[in-house]
Amino acid sequence: MKIIIANWKMNVGVRESVALARGTLLTLRGRKLIPELVICPPFVALSEVRKVVARSAVALGAQNVSWAESGSYTGEISARMLQELGVTHAIIGHSERRSLLHETDEMVNKKVLHALASQLTPIVCVGETRQERQAGKTHEVVGQQLKAALLDVRLRVTDRLLIAYEPLSAIGSGEAASVPEIVETHTFIRSLLREFFGERVASAMQILYGGSVDGENAYGFLREQQVDGVLVGGGSVKINQFKDIVHAACEVLEAQQKV
Ligand code: PGA
């Protein structure tokens, strides 16, 4: 199975989100084999978007979640509040939150633990900067982020936790990472997950690529066995672009079925 996560960021209001959700549903029309689809609208649009995707194959995700259950956390949103709105997934540790809002590895870890305890599926984002890659530090940086994010995490085979590898230079830049770079890093991430959780759990976990995924490059990423899916930002709020990405995933699934 392949999975596509749409991260709408702070790019659409409630009305646009509803229209985009309708458009997203239409991308699946007429396709027999479809990827798993999770859309992550801004918080304020969740309840309206929920009405659109109810009883469809599209799941709802949040772009962030608090580590606390409730209390004096002005401006924060808890896992339980999200679940009340039908949310099943939460993006955690996105690089924009790490860099712009100073979210630390420790905060990311607390959020992951709380999300799992609340039966929300975490989508944990990791990724190195261009300078770190050029200095040959990708494994060191990504390894450190993963180790910190997954500290004290215990997973059973039935628990879900997704990893999104998003090199910072690729996010919103139009310069996606190359397929060999992605495959190599995903293989490294999988080996770490094996170390942390053992073969059975690690082999069931999904590792996604994110960063300037568009209608043209999506097929090339998704056809790789090491790429379980894509996390799409800019390309997910332009419905024609997103349609091409979804169709690329459908075509990969169809091609795999023939083998
Ligand atoms: P992008 O964003 O697709 O616009 O590069 C990806 C992300 O930030 O998750």
PDB file of C-alpha atoms and ligand atoms in Angstrom:
ATOM      1  CA  MET A   1       0.000   0.000   0.000  1.00  0.00           C
ATOM      2  CA  LYS A   2       1.110   3.559  -0.636  1.00  0.00           C
ATOM      3  CA  ILE A   3       0.022   6.550   1.401  1.00  0.00           C
ATOM      4  CA  ILE A   4      -0.336  10.206   0.495  1.00  0.00           C
ATOM      5  CA  ILE A   5      -0.512  12.844   3.202  1.00  0.00           C
ATOM      6  CA  ALA A   6      -1.710  16.304   2.190  1.00  0.00           C
ATOM      7  CA  ASN A   7      -0.362  19.050   4.436  1.00  0.00           C
ATOM      8  CA  TRP A   8      -2.353  22.165   3.629  1.00  0.00           C
ATOM      9  CA  LYS A   9      -0.348  24.207   6.156  1.00  0.00           C
ATOM     10  CA  MET A  10      -1.747  27.712   6.784  1.00  0.00           C
ATOM     11  CA  ASN A  11      -2.593  28.136   3.116  1.00  0.00           C
ATOM     12  CA  VAL A  12      -6.366  27.733   3.042  1.00  0.00           C
ATOM     13  CA  GLY A  13      -9.295  29.046   5.061  1.00  0.00           C
ATOM     14  CA  VAL A  14     -12.431  27.133   5.946  1.00  0.00           C
ATOM     15  CA  ARG A  15     -14.268  27.703   2.677  1.00  0.00           C
ATOM     16  CA  GLU A  16     -11.253  26.880   0.535  1.00  0.00           C
ATOM     17  CA  SER A  17     -10.607  23.799   2.654  1.00  0.00           C
ATOM     18  CA  VAL A  18     -14.101  22.502   2.010  1.00  0.00           C
ATOM     19  CA  ALA A  19     -13.669  23.051  -1.738  1.00  0.00           C
ATOM     20  CA  LEU A  20     -10.266  21.395  -1.661  1.00  0.00           C
ATOM     21  CA  ALA A  21     -11.629  18.409   0.260  1.00  0.00           C
ATOM     22  CA  ARG A  22     -14.361  17.996  -2.369  1.00  0.00           C
ATOM     23  CA  GLY A  23     -11.751  18.227  -5.103  1.00  0.00           C
ATOM     24  CA  THR A  24      -9.596  15.684  -3.306  1.00  0.00           C
ATOM     25  CA  LEU A  25     -12.465  13.195  -3.208  1.00  0.00           C
ATOM     26  CA  LEU A  26     -12.973  13.676  -6.941  1.00  0.00           C
ATOM     27  CA  THR A  27      -9.365  12.673  -7.654  1.00  0.00           C
ATOM     28  CA  LEU A  28     -10.296   9.153  -6.532  1.00  0.00           C
ATOM     29  CA  ARG A  29     -13.309   8.862  -8.776  1.00  0.00           C
ATOM     30  CA  GLY A  30     -13.200   5.988 -11.244  1.00  0.00           C
ATOM     31  CA  ARG A  31      -9.994   4.510  -9.793  1.00  0.00           C
ATOM     32  CA  LYS A  32     -10.097   0.948  -8.548  1.00  0.00           C
ATOM     33  CA  LEU A  33      -6.804   0.793  -6.717  1.00  0.00           C
ATOM     34  CA  ILE A  34      -6.314   3.839  -4.571  1.00  0.00           C
ATOM     35  CA  PRO A  35      -3.628   4.889  -2.107  1.00  0.00           C
ATOM     36  CA  GLU A  36      -4.377   5.639   1.505  1.00  0.00           C
ATOM     37  CA  LEU A  37      -5.124   9.367   1.646  1.00  0.00           C
ATOM     38  CA  VAL A  38      -4.875  11.616   4.689  1.00  0.00           C
ATOM     39  CA  ILE A  39      -5.656  15.325   4.439  1.00  0.00           C
ATOM     40  CA  CYS A  40      -4.413  17.749   7.075  1.00  0.00           C
ATOM     41  CA  PRO A  41      -6.368  21.026   6.920  1.00  0.00           C
ATOM     42  CA  PRO A  42      -5.803  23.905   9.341  1.00  0.00           C
ATOM     43  CA  PHE A  43      -7.435  23.207  12.730  1.00  0.00           C
ATOM     44  CA  VAL A  44     -10.256  25.686  12.131  1.00  0.00           C
ATOM     45  CA  ALA A  45     -11.399  23.801   9.034  1.00  0.00           C
ATOM     46  CA  LEU A  46     -11.385  20.300  10.532  1.00  0.00           C
ATOM     47  CA  SER A  47     -15.030  20.113  11.466  1.00  0.00           C
ATOM     48  CA  GLU A  48     -16.291  21.338   8.075  1.00  0.00           C
ATOM     49  CA  VAL A  49     -13.875  19.141   6.158  1.00  0.00           C
ATOM     50  CA  ARG A  50     -14.951  16.187   8.261  1.00  0.00           C
ATOM     51  CA  LYS A  51     -18.467  16.515   6.861  1.00  0.00           C
ATOM     52  CA  VAL A  52     -17.095  16.328   3.322  1.00  0.00           C
ATOM     53  CA  VAL A  53     -14.915  13.273   3.830  1.00  0.00           C
ATOM     54  CA  ALA A  54     -17.287  11.361   6.124  1.00  0.00           C
ATOM     55  CA  ARG A  55     -17.949   7.880   4.743  1.00  0.00           C
ATOM     56  CA  SER A  56     -15.143   8.246   2.184  1.00  0.00           C
ATOM     57  CA  ALA A  57     -11.748   6.601   1.915  1.00  0.00           C
ATOM     58  CA  VAL A  58     -10.073   9.860   2.937  1.00  0.00           C
ATOM     59  CA  ALA A  59      -8.834  10.200   6.520  1.00  0.00           C
ATOM     60  CA  LEU A  60      -8.350  13.394   8.506  1.00  0.00           C
ATOM     61  CA  GLY A  61      -5.075  14.502  10.011  1.00  0.00           C
ATOM     62  CA  ALA A  62      -3.969  17.450  12.128  1.00  0.00           C
ATOM     63  CA  GLN A  63      -0.861  19.518  11.469  1.00  0.00           C
ATOM     64  CA  ASN A  64       0.191  19.440  15.112  1.00  0.00           C
ATOM     65  CA  VAL A  65      -0.976  18.168  18.499  1.00  0.00           C
ATOM     66  CA  SER A  66      -0.256  19.119  22.088  1.00  0.00           C
ATOM     67  CA  TRP A  67       1.705  16.747  24.344  1.00  0.00           C
ATOM     68  CA  ALA A  68      -0.687  17.456  27.187  1.00  0.00           C
ATOM     69  CA  GLU A  69      -4.090  15.952  27.756  1.00  0.00           C
ATOM     70  CA  SER A  70      -5.732  19.178  28.949  1.00  0.00           C
ATOM     71  CA  GLY A  71      -5.014  22.228  31.077  1.00  0.00           C
ATOM     72  CA  SER A  72      -3.517  25.683  30.893  1.00  0.00           C
ATOM     73  CA  TYR A  73      -1.883  25.533  27.478  1.00  0.00           C
ATOM     74  CA  THR A  74      -3.190  28.630  25.716  1.00  0.00           C
ATOM     75  CA  GLY A  75      -3.480  28.101  21.993  1.00  0.00           C
ATOM     76  CA  GLU A  76      -2.807  24.364  22.074  1.00  0.00           C
ATOM     77  CA  ILE A  77      -5.063  21.560  20.843  1.00  0.00           C
ATOM     78  CA  SER A  78      -5.189  18.160  22.541  1.00  0.00           C
ATOM     79  CA  ALA A  79      -5.394  14.720  21.000  1.00  0.00           C
ATOM     80  CA  ARG A  80      -8.832  14.210  22.540  1.00  0.00           C
ATOM     81  CA  MET A  81     -10.173  17.413  20.963  1.00  0.00           C
ATOM     82  CA  LEU A  82      -8.873  16.263  17.601  1.00  0.00           C
ATOM     83  CA  GLN A  83     -10.454  12.871  17.972  1.00  0.00           C
ATOM     84  CA  GLU A  84     -13.785  14.508  18.703  1.00  0.00           C
ATOM     85  CA  LEU A  85     -13.496  15.961  15.209  1.00  0.00           C
ATOM     86  CA  GLY A  86     -12.733  12.614  13.614  1.00  0.00           C
ATOM     87  CA  VAL A  87      -8.989  13.155  13.322  1.00  0.00           C
ATOM     88  CA  THR A  88      -6.932   9.952  13.149  1.00  0.00           C
ATOM     89  CA  HIS A  89      -3.431  11.218  12.294  1.00  0.00           C
ATOM     90  CA  ALA A  90      -1.196  14.061  13.483  1.00  0.00           C
ATOM     91  CA  ILE A  91       1.914  15.520  11.873  1.00  0.00           C
ATOM     92  CA  ILE A  92       4.543  15.942  14.578  1.00  0.00           C
ATOM     93  CA  GLY A  93       7.860  17.779  14.419  1.00  0.00           C
ATOM     94  CA  HIS A  94       7.446  19.350  11.004  1.00  0.00           C
ATOM     95  CA  SER A  95      10.605  21.290  10.168  1.00  0.00           C
ATOM     96  CA  GLU A  96       8.643  24.542   9.983  1.00  0.00           C
ATOM     97  CA  ARG A  97       7.573  24.069  13.594  1.00  0.00           C
ATOM     98  CA  ARG A  98      11.087  23.085  14.605  1.00  0.00           C
ATOM     99  CA  SER A  99      12.715  26.077  12.953  1.00  0.00           C
ATOM    100  CA  LEU A 100      10.087  28.821  13.224  1.00  0.00           C
ATOM    101  CA  LEU A 101       8.486  27.878  16.527  1.00  0.00           C
ATOM    102  CA  HIS A 102      11.520  26.353  18.217  1.00  0.00           C
ATOM    103  CA  GLU A 103       9.988  22.958  18.685  1.00  0.00           C
ATOM    104  CA  THR A 104      12.686  20.740  20.178  1.00  0.00           C
ATOM    105  CA  ASP A 105      13.366  17.003  19.910  1.00  0.00           C
ATOM    106  CA  GLU A 106      12.126  16.681  23.468  1.00  0.00           C
ATOM    107  CA  MET A 107       8.804  18.332  22.627  1.00  0.00           C
ATOM    108  CA  VAL A 108       8.484  16.139  19.551  1.00  0.00           C
ATOM    109  CA  ASN A 109       9.054  13.065  21.714  1.00  0.00           C
ATOM    110  CA  LYS A 110       6.412  14.117  24.242  1.00  0.00           C
ATOM    111  CA  LYS A 111       3.915  14.686  21.454  1.00  0.00           C
ATOM    112  CA  VAL A 112       4.651  11.301  19.892  1.00  0.00           C
ATOM    113  CA  LEU A 113       4.176   9.523  23.223  1.00  0.00           C
ATOM    114  CA  HIS A 114       0.950  11.354  23.927  1.00  0.00           C
ATOM    115  CA  ALA A 115      -0.436  10.815  20.419  1.00  0.00           C
ATOM    116  CA  LEU A 116       0.243   7.083  20.628  1.00  0.00           C
ATOM    117  CA  ALA A 117      -1.304   6.833  24.083  1.00  0.00           C
ATOM    118  CA  SER A 118      -4.386   8.569  22.662  1.00  0.00           C
ATOM    119  CA  GLN A 119      -4.590   6.269  19.609  1.00  0.00           C
ATOM    120  CA  LEU A 120      -3.691   9.031  17.168  1.00  0.00           C
ATOM    121  CA  THR A 121      -1.266   7.953  14.458  1.00  0.00           C
ATOM    122  CA  PRO A 122       1.856  10.147  14.597  1.00  0.00           C
ATOM    123  CA  ILE A 123       3.512  11.238  11.373  1.00  0.00           C
ATOM    124  CA  VAL A 124       6.979  12.070  12.639  1.00  0.00           C
ATOM    125  CA  CYS A 125       8.991  14.438  10.440  1.00  0.00           C
ATOM    126  CA  VAL A 126      12.764  14.368  10.254  1.00  0.00           C
ATOM    127  CA  GLY A 127      15.287  15.823   7.834  1.00  0.00           C
ATOM    128  CA  GLU A 128      18.682  17.439   7.464  1.00  0.00           C
ATOM    129  CA  THR A 129      19.656  20.855   6.124  1.00  0.00           C
ATOM    130  CA  ARG A 130      21.519  21.307   2.847  1.00  0.00           C
ATOM    131  CA  GLN A 131      24.711  22.137   4.754  1.00  0.00           C
ATOM    132  CA  GLU A 132      24.406  19.008   6.865  1.00  0.00           C
ATOM    133  CA  ARG A 133      23.963  16.840   3.765  1.00  0.00           C
ATOM    134  CA  GLN A 134      26.921  18.497   2.070  1.00  0.00           C
ATOM    135  CA  ALA A 135      29.019  17.832   5.163  1.00  0.00           C
ATOM    136  CA  GLY A 136      28.051  14.141   5.000  1.00  0.00           C
ATOM    137  CA  LYS A 137      26.028  14.383   8.203  1.00  0.00           C
ATOM    138  CA  THR A 138      22.639  13.161   6.965  1.00  0.00           C
ATOM    139  CA  HIS A 139      22.731   9.870   8.901  1.00  0.00           C
ATOM    140  CA  GLU A 140      23.993  11.548  12.026  1.00  0.00           C
ATOM    141  CA  VAL A 141      21.307  14.258  12.002  1.00  0.00           C
ATOM    142  CA  VAL A 142      18.373  12.106  10.941  1.00  0.00           C
ATOM    143  CA  GLY A 143      19.494   9.322  13.280  1.00  0.00           C
ATOM    144  CA  GLN A 144      19.682  11.727  16.198  1.00  0.00           C
ATOM    145  CA  GLN A 145      16.242  13.199  15.424  1.00  0.00           C
ATOM    146  CA  LEU A 146      14.678   9.754  15.200  1.00  0.00           C
ATOM    147  CA  LYS A 147      16.334   8.476  18.339  1.00  0.00           C
ATOM    148  CA  ALA A 148      15.113  11.515  20.264  1.00  0.00           C
ATOM    149  CA  ALA A 149      11.605  11.516  18.785  1.00  0.00           C
ATOM    150  CA  LEU A 150      11.110   7.822  19.496  1.00  0.00           C
ATOM    151  CA  LEU A 151      12.639   7.714  22.975  1.00  0.00           C
ATOM    152  CA  ASP A 152      10.614   5.387  25.240  1.00  0.00           C
ATOM    153  CA  VAL A 153       8.208   4.593  22.418  1.00  0.00           C
ATOM    154  CA  ARG A 154       6.940   1.009  22.527  1.00  0.00           C
ATOM    155  CA  LEU A 155       5.116  -0.279  19.500  1.00  0.00           C
ATOM    156  CA  ARG A 156       3.113  -3.411  18.868  1.00  0.00           C
ATOM    157  CA  VAL A 157       2.726  -4.657  15.310  1.00  0.00           C
ATOM    158  CA  THR A 158      -0.785  -3.239  15.258  1.00  0.00           C
ATOM    159  CA  ASP A 159       0.313   0.268  16.349  1.00  0.00           C
ATOM    160  CA  ARG A 160       0.858   2.738  13.575  1.00  0.00           C
ATOM    161  CA  LEU A 161       3.556   5.365  13.427  1.00  0.00           C
ATOM    162  CA  LEU A 162       4.724   6.934  10.179  1.00  0.00           C
ATOM    163  CA  ILE A 163       8.054   8.574   9.498  1.00  0.00           C
ATOM    164  CA  ALA A 164       8.303  11.391   6.965  1.00  0.00           C
ATOM    165  CA  TYR A 165      11.785  12.074   5.668  1.00  0.00           C
ATOM    166  CA  GLU A 166      11.834  15.708   4.543  1.00  0.00           C
ATOM    167  CA  PRO A 167      15.204  17.237   3.709  1.00  0.00           C
ATOM    168  CA  LEU A 168      14.895  20.944   4.543  1.00  0.00           C
ATOM    169  CA  SER A 169      16.341  22.125   1.246  1.00  0.00           C
ATOM    170  CA  ALA A 170      13.529  20.305  -0.569  1.00  0.00           C
ATOM    171  CA  ILE A 171      10.613  21.788   1.358  1.00  0.00           C
ATOM    172  CA  GLY A 172       8.742  24.403  -0.639  1.00  0.00           C
ATOM    173  CA  SER A 173      11.756  24.995  -2.879  1.00  0.00           C
ATOM    174  CA  GLY A 174      10.795  23.165  -6.043  1.00  0.00           C
ATOM    175  CA  GLU A 175      14.015  21.181  -5.622  1.00  0.00           C
ATOM    176  CA  ALA A 176      13.062  17.711  -4.499  1.00  0.00           C
ATOM    177  CA  ALA A 177      15.758  15.316  -3.315  1.00  0.00           C
ATOM    178  CA  SER A 178      16.958  12.769  -5.865  1.00  0.00           C
ATOM    179  CA  VAL A 179      15.559   9.243  -5.933  1.00  0.00           C
ATOM    180  CA  PRO A 180      18.912   7.644  -4.956  1.00  0.00           C
ATOM    181  CA  GLU A 181      19.264  10.051  -2.010  1.00  0.00           C
ATOM    182  CA  ILE A 182      15.763   9.248  -0.838  1.00  0.00           C
ATOM    183  CA  VAL A 183      16.147   5.484  -1.235  1.00  0.00           C
ATOM    184  CA  GLU A 184      19.459   5.542   0.603  1.00  0.00           C
ATOM    185  CA  THR A 185      18.109   7.605   3.503  1.00  0.00           C
ATOM    186  CA  HIS A 186      14.927   5.550   3.779  1.00  0.00           C
ATOM    187  CA  THR A 187      17.029   2.376   3.925  1.00  0.00           C
ATOM    188  CA  PHE A 188      19.035   3.927   6.743  1.00  0.00           C
ATOM    189  CA  ILE A 189      15.848   4.961   8.578  1.00  0.00           C
ATOM    190  CA  ARG A 190      14.435   1.430   8.211  1.00  0.00           C
ATOM    191  CA  SER A 191      17.628  -0.035   9.666  1.00  0.00           C
ATOM    192  CA  LEU A 192      17.322   2.255  12.684  1.00  0.00           C
ATOM    193  CA  LEU A 193      13.662   1.341  13.159  1.00  0.00           C
ATOM    194  CA  ARG A 194      14.714  -2.333  13.152  1.00  0.00           C
ATOM    195  CA  GLU A 195      17.190  -1.548  15.893  1.00  0.00           C
ATOM    196  CA  PHE A 196      14.550   0.276  17.946  1.00  0.00           C
ATOM    197  CA  PHE A 197      11.534  -1.942  17.442  1.00  0.00           C
ATOM    198  CA  GLY A 198      12.711  -5.256  15.980  1.00  0.00           C
ATOM    199  CA  GLU A 199      12.147  -6.715  12.543  1.00  0.00           C
ATOM    200  CA  ARG A 200       8.432  -7.452  12.737  1.00  0.00           C
ATOM    201  CA  VAL A 201       7.322  -3.994  13.871  1.00  0.00           C
ATOM    202  CA  ALA A 202       9.866  -2.108  11.750  1.00  0.00           C
ATOM    203  CA  SER A 203       8.976  -3.869   8.527  1.00  0.00           C
ATOM    204  CA  ALA A 204       5.320  -2.859   8.941  1.00  0.00           C
ATOM    205  CA  MET A 205       6.152   0.823   9.480  1.00  0.00           C
ATOM    206  CA  GLN A 206       5.737   3.284   6.630  1.00  0.00           C
ATOM    207  CA  ILE A 207       8.470   5.713   5.611  1.00  0.00           C
ATOM    208  CA  LEU A 208       7.351   8.655   3.479  1.00  0.00           C
ATOM    209  CA  TYR A 209       9.257  11.216   1.489  1.00  0.00           C
ATOM    210  CA  GLY A 210       8.315  14.904   1.571  1.00  0.00           C
ATOM    211  CA  GLY A 211       9.701  18.001  -0.138  1.00  0.00           C
ATOM    212  CA  SER A 212       8.556  19.507  -3.451  1.00  0.00           C
ATOM    213  CA  VAL A 213       6.597  16.438  -4.496  1.00  0.00           C
ATOM    214  CA  ASP A 214       4.587  17.313  -7.606  1.00  0.00           C
ATOM    215  CA  GLY A 215       2.586  15.687 -10.359  1.00  0.00           C
ATOM    216  CA  GLU A 216       5.710  15.071 -12.413  1.00  0.00           C
ATOM    217  CA  ASN A 217       8.076  13.552  -9.866  1.00  0.00           C
ATOM    218  CA  ALA A 218       5.593  11.653  -7.676  1.00  0.00           C
ATOM    219  CA  TYR A 219       5.581   8.473  -9.783  1.00  0.00           C
ATOM    220  CA  GLY A 220       9.371   8.241  -9.679  1.00  0.00           C
ATOM    221  CA  PHE A 221       9.350   8.370  -5.868  1.00  0.00           C
ATOM    222  CA  LEU A 222       6.340   6.177  -5.276  1.00  0.00           C
ATOM    223  CA  ARG A 223       7.454   3.332  -7.523  1.00  0.00           C
ATOM    224  CA  GLU A 224      10.446   2.736  -5.251  1.00  0.00           C
ATOM    225  CA  GLN A 225       9.851  -0.108  -2.863  1.00  0.00           C
ATOM    226  CA  GLN A 226      11.591   1.887  -0.086  1.00  0.00           C
ATOM    227  CA  VAL A 227       9.163   4.796  -0.437  1.00  0.00           C
ATOM    228  CA  ASP A 228       5.857   3.945   1.232  1.00  0.00           C
ATOM    229  CA  GLY A 229       4.282   7.267   0.427  1.00  0.00           C
ATOM    230  CA  VAL A 230       4.658  11.009   0.114  1.00  0.00           C
ATOM    231  CA  LEU A 231       3.918  14.013   2.294  1.00  0.00           C
ATOM    232  CA  VAL A 232       2.803  16.839   0.041  1.00  0.00           C
ATOM    233  CA  GLY A 233       2.644  20.519   0.967  1.00  0.00           C
ATOM    234  CA  GLY A 234       2.346  23.028  -1.886  1.00  0.00           C
ATOM    235  CA  GLY A 235       1.257  20.363  -4.370  1.00  0.00           C
ATOM    236  CA  SER A 236      -1.702  19.390  -2.199  1.00  0.00           C
ATOM    237  CA  VAL A 237      -3.456  22.767  -2.308  1.00  0.00           C
ATOM    238  CA  LYS A 238      -3.401  22.976  -6.113  1.00  0.00           C
ATOM    239  CA  ILE A 239      -6.038  20.459  -6.998  1.00  0.00           C
ATOM    240  CA  ASN A 240      -4.822  19.703 -10.542  1.00  0.00           C
ATOM    241  CA  GLN A 241      -1.354  19.089  -9.230  1.00  0.00           C
ATOM    242  CA  PHE A 242      -2.686  16.937  -6.424  1.00  0.00           C
ATOM    243  CA  LYS A 243      -4.813  14.939  -8.831  1.00  0.00           C
ATOM    244  CA  ASP A 244      -1.677  14.033 -10.794  1.00  0.00           C
ATOM    245  CA  ILE A 245       0.052  12.968  -7.565  1.00  0.00           C
ATOM    246  CA  VAL A 246      -2.889  10.774  -6.523  1.00  0.00           C
ATOM    247  CA  HIS A 247      -3.088   9.270  -9.996  1.00  0.00           C
ATOM    248  CA  ALA A 248       0.648   8.570  -9.949  1.00  0.00           C
ATOM    249  CA  ALA A 249       0.091   6.549  -6.782  1.00  0.00           C
ATOM    250  CA  CYS A 250      -2.853   4.715  -8.380  1.00  0.00           C
ATOM    251  CA  GLU A 251      -0.681   3.852 -11.377  1.00  0.00           C
ATOM    252  CA  VAL A 252       2.115   2.547  -9.161  1.00  0.00           C
ATOM    253  CA  LEU A 253      -0.399   0.341  -7.327  1.00  0.00           C
ATOM    254  CA  GLU A 254      -1.818  -0.926 -10.621  1.00  0.00           C
ATOM    255  CA  ALA A 255       1.672  -1.674 -11.961  1.00  0.00           C
ATOM    256  CA  GLN A 256       2.563  -3.526  -8.753  1.00  0.00           C
ATOM    257  CA  GLN A 257      -0.566  -5.623  -8.993  1.00  0.00           C
ATOM    258  CA  LYS A 258       0.424  -6.819 -12.459  1.00  0.00           C
ATOM    259  CA  VAL A 259       3.813  -8.108 -11.318  1.00  0.00           C
TER     260      VAL A 259
HETATM  261  P1  PGA B   1       6.232  21.005  -0.019  1.00  0.00           P
HETATM  262  O1  PGA B   1       6.081  20.803   1.548  1.00  0.00           O
HETATM  263  O2  PGA B   1       5.548  19.826  -0.694  1.00  0.00           O
HETATM  264  O3  PGA B   1       5.542  22.302  -0.306  1.00  0.00           O
HETATM  265  O4  PGA B   1       7.681  21.031  -0.335  1.00  0.00           O
HETATM  266  C1  PGA B   1       6.220  19.539   2.121  1.00  0.00           C
HETATM  267  C2  PGA B   1       6.029  19.665   3.606  1.00  0.00           C
HETATM  268  O5  PGA B   1       6.412  20.699   4.172  1.00  0.00           O
HETATM  269  O6  PGA B   1       5.483  18.781   4.267  1.00  0.00           O
END
